[in-house]
C-alpha positions as semicolon CSV with decimal commas, in nm:
position;residue;x (nm);y (nm);z (nm)
1;M;-7,463;4,922;3,629
2;E;-7,717;5,200;3,574
3;A;-7,983;5,145;3,312
4;I;-7,962;5,328;2,982
5;L;-8,342;5,330;2,964
6;K;-8,485;5,362;3,314
7;S;-8,860;5,370;3,255
8;I;-9,140;5,428;3,008
9;E;-9,458;5,616;3,083
10;L;-9,780;5,689;2,897
11;L;-9,851;6,062;2,896
12;R;-10,225;6,036;2,923
13;E;-10,279;6,402;2,845
14;K;-10,131;6,336;2,498
15;V;-10,371;6,053;2,417
16;P;-10,621;6,173;2,154
17;S;-10,881;5,911;2,248
18;F;-10,883;5,593;2,452
19;D;-11,154;5,464;2,218
20;S;-10,920;5,446;1,919
21;Y;-10,636;5,204;1,841
22;P;-10,384;5,148;1,996
23;Y;-10,509;5,324;2,310
24;S;-10,819;5,105;2,314
25;I;-10,607;4,795;2,382
26;P;-10,674;4,721;2,752
27;A;-10,305;4,692;2,843
28;I;-10,227;5,026;2,675
29;R;-10,535;5,196;2,814
30;S;-10,425;5,114;3,169
31;L;-10,057;5,183;3,107
32;G;-9,887;5,400;3,365
33;K;-9,515;5,393;3,434
34;I;-9,303;5,081;3,384
35;E;-8,956;5,049;3,532
36;M;-8,695;4,887;3,308
37;H;-8,437;4,637;3,429
38;P;-8,082;4,765;3,358
39;R;-8,003;4,440;3,172
40;V;-8,311;4,263;3,032
41;T;-8,683;4,341;3,043
42;Y;-8,933;4,094;2,894
43;L;-9,285;4,168;2,773
44;V;-9,491;3,849;2,758
45;G;-9,854;3,779;2,681
46;E;-10,103;3,631;2,440
47;N;-10,129;3,732;2,075
48;G;-10,315;4,060;2,056
49;S;-10,235;4,157;2,414
50;G;-10,042;4,467;2,303
51;K;-9,687;4,362;2,393
52;S;-9,548;4,403;2,039
53;T;-9,739;4,729;1,993
54;L;-9,580;4,865;2,309
55;L;-9,231;4,739;2,220
56;E;-9,258;4,894;1,874
57;A;-9,361;5,229;2,020
58;V;-9,074;5,232;2,271
59;A;-8,825;5,142;1,997
60;I;-8,954;5,424;1,776
61;A;-8,952;5,672;2,065
62;A;-8,588;5,574;2,121
63;G;-8,511;5,682;1,764
64;N;-8,517;5,354;1,571
65;N;-8,670;5,288;1,230
66;P;-9,034;5,170;1,265
67;E;-8,982;4,876;1,028
68;G;-8,668;4,763;1,204
69;G;-8,299;4,840;1,197
70;G;-8,092;5,101;1,372
71;K;-8,117;5,477;1,388
72;S;-7,925;5,530;1,064
73;L;-8,120;5,278;0,854
74;R;-8,421;5,472;0,728
75;F;-8,675;5,325;0,486
76;T;-9,047;5,261;0,455
77;T;-9,219;4,983;0,263
78;E;-9,553;5,004;0,441
79;S;-9,637;5,245;0,720
80;S;-9,819;5,020;0,965
81;H;-9,691;5,136;1,304
82;S;-9,920;5,303;1,554
83;E;-9,898;5,656;1,690
84;L;-9,832;5,534;2,045
85;A;-9,469;5,651;2,040
86;R;-9,588;6,013;2,040
87;S;-9,756;5,963;2,375
88;L;-9,469;5,795;2,556
89;R;-9,206;5,946;2,783
90;L;-8,876;5,759;2,799
91;A;-8,676;5,832;3,113
92;R;-8,305;5,780;3,051
93;G;-8,015;5,735;3,288
94;A;-7,691;5,930;3,281
95;R;-7,530;5,655;3,073
96;R;-7,604;5,690;2,702
97;E;-7,624;5,410;2,450
98;R;-7,347;5,368;2,196
99;D;-7,585;5,199;1,956
100;S;-7,951;5,105;1,924
101;Y;-8,145;4,856;1,711
102;F;-8,503;4,739;1,666
103;L;-8,553;4,380;1,548
104;R;-8,898;4,318;1,405
105;A;-8,908;3,954;1,310
106;E;-9,190;4,005;1,061
107;S;-9,006;4,275;0,864
108;F;-8,644;4,160;0,895
109;Y;-8,665;4,051;0,529
110;N;-8,722;4,417;0,436
111;V;-8,420;4,522;0,642
112;A;-8,204;4,265;0,461
113;S;-8,329;4,387;0,123
114;K;-8,257;4,751;0,209
115;I;-7,903;4,667;0,319
116;D;-7,837;4,487;-0,012
117;E;-7,983;4,781;-0,203
118;L;-7,770;5,041;-0,023
119;D;-7,454;4,833;-0,059
120;K;-7,506;4,815;-0,439
121;D;-7,516;5,193;-0,466
122;P;-7,195;5,300;-0,647
123;D;-7,213;5,642;-0,481
124;A;-7,236;5,501;-0,128
125;L;-6,993;5,646;0,122
126;G;-6,807;5,433;0,374
127;P;-6,770;5,055;0,397
128;P;-7,057;4,818;0,302
129;I;-7,327;4,801;0,566
130;I;-7,329;4,421;0,553
131;L;-6,984;4,413;0,713
132;S;-7,158;4,506;1,038
133;Y;-7,366;4,189;1,004
134;G;-7,079;3,950;0,939
135;G;-7,007;4,025;0,573
136;V;-7,254;3,780;0,412
137;S;-7,584;3,900;0,265
138;L;-7,866;3,818;0,505
139;H;-8,063;3,688;0,207
140;K;-7,793;3,427;0,145
141;Q;-7,847;3,279;0,489
142;S;-8,139;3,092;0,638
143;H;-8,382;3,294;0,846
144;G;-8,230;3,160;1,166
145;E;-7,873;3,215;1,048
146;S;-7,948;3,575;0,954
147;F;-8,093;3,641;1,300
148;Y;-7,790;3,485;1,461
149;S;-7,555;3,695;1,242
150;L;-7,737;4,002;1,368
151;F;-7,691;3,904;1,733
152;M;-7,327;3,800;1,694
153;N;-7,202;4,081;1,472
154;R;-7,429;4,387;1,474
155;F;-7,494;4,409;1,849
156;G;-7,223;4,542;2,078
157;A;-7,129;4,688;2,414
158;N;-7,341;4,963;2,569
159;G;-7,618;4,916;2,313
160;L;-7,992;4,960;2,365
161;Y;-8,174;4,682;2,181
162;F;-8,543;4,613;2,120
163;L;-8,632;4,263;2,001
164;D;-8,979;4,152;1,892
165;E;-9,014;3,772;1,908
166;P;-8,651;3,689;1,819
167;E;-8,725;3,321;1,883
168;S;-8,941;3,303;1,568
169;A;-8,639;3,198;1,358
170;L;-8,433;3,019;1,623
171;S;-8,423;2,650;1,708
172;P;-8,421;2,562;2,081
173;A;-8,042;2,510;2,063
174;R;-7,996;2,850;1,897
175;Q;-8,218;3,009;2,160
176;L;-7,979;2,879;2,425
177;A;-7,686;3,015;2,223
178;F;-7,867;3,347;2,204
179;L;-7,896;3,354;2,584
180;S;-7,519;3,311;2,606
181;R;-7,467;3,601;2,365
182;L;-7,723;3,809;2,554
183;H;-7,535;3,749;2,877
184;D;-7,203;3,851;2,722
185;L;-7,352;4,173;2,587
186;C;-7,523;4,258;2,917
187;N;-7,187;4,218;3,090
188;Q;-7,056;4,475;2,842
189;G;-7,324;4,727;2,936
190;A;-7,594;4,645;2,681
191;Q;-7,962;4,666;2,772
192;F;-8,246;4,469;2,609
193;V;-8,623;4,500;2,594
194;I;-8,771;4,181;2,445
195;A;-9,124;4,073;2,354
196;T;-9,134;3,695;2,345
197;H;-9,339;3,377;2,372
198;S;-9,035;3,160;2,440
199;P;-9,002;3,007;2,789
200;I;-8,636;2,945;2,701
201;L;-8,556;3,309;2,629
202;M;-8,753;3,447;2,923
203;G;-8,562;3,210;3,152
204;Y;-8,263;3,446;3,165
205;P;-8,204;3,479;3,540
206;D;-8,110;3,846;3,571
207;A;-8,423;3,998;3,417
208;K;-8,761;4,157;3,484
209;I;-9,073;4,004;3,326
210;Y;-9,395;4,196;3,266
211;A;-9,715;4,010;3,182
212;V;-9,922;4,204;2,929
213;S;-10,291;4,109;2,943
214;Q;-10,650;4,231;2,942
215;S;-10,593;4,327;3,306
216;G;-10,300;4,555;3,231
217;I;-9,924;4,523;3,263
218;A;-9,778;4,376;3,580
219;P;-9,451;4,212;3,691
220;V;-9,459;3,834;3,706
221;D;-9,220;3,562;3,822
222;Y;-9,084;3,330;3,555
223;E;-9,251;3,020;3,699
224;D;-9,585;3,203;3,708
225;T;-9,590;3,292;3,338
226;E;-9,844;3,102;3,132
227;H;-9,569;3,019;2,882
228;Y;-9,366;2,835;3,145
229;R;-9,665;2,658;3,301
230;V;-9,814;2,537;2,972
231;T;-9,478;2,417;2,840
232;R;-9,391;2,244;3,168
233;D;-9,728;2,071;3,186
234;F;-9,705;1,954;2,827
235;L;-9,357;1,809;2,870
236;L;-9,446;1,636;3,196
237;R;-9,797;1,521;3,097
238;R;-9,777;1,498;2,718
239;D;-9,983;1,183;2,673
240;K;-10,261;1,302;2,904
241;M;-10,277;1,651;2,750
242;L;-10,276;1,516;2,395
243;G;-10,544;1,268;2,491
244;E;-10,764;1,551;2,611
245;L;-10,688;1,780;2,316
246;L;-10,722;1,517;2,042
247;R;-11,024;1,334;2,179
248;D;-11,262;1,220;1,902
């Protein structure tokens, strides 16, 4: 199936200065054109590498709310996003998305609050927004349950979804359940771009993984990611690694 989002590209002529944030981040400074997988594309790297900054910019350029949510959920509590979206070109395929959503784990609380606020408005038109999330206020669920309600109820076929560290609220078992849901949605034409640290999530077999680092952005095999190697080594050599780390 053809990708909804085919590629992203930094229009270098639109960059005001490579000495200012976010263009000064090495991975952004060297950014050229990145091809998207028609099903799942992962951005992985250390904290501060620029993966979340890039994901945020692509989500905004695709029309989503900077603080999270879909295209129709517009609110601002604190304007903290970068201007990178203005310098990106998104190449799209002939197939258009039916829906789009940007999950920012750090601001999902604000999304939940805005939904409750809008649903309490007596002059609101249409059905309550929360029905699209399963019908139960996201604030009345645990953090992990609210994330899972989003995946199970709000996401659908032929959607274009941007997820920033969705594993932050999910147990390992729920991460596996998320992979199952991801697979179902991909089979229904959905496309995902995900920034993650989770070796469980990035293990999805039909995906492209980009390592975001001081050296730039480059494709990497799952088994060659630092996340996989560190986790594997810890599980296989726990006593030895802990002995070295916790040495008096």
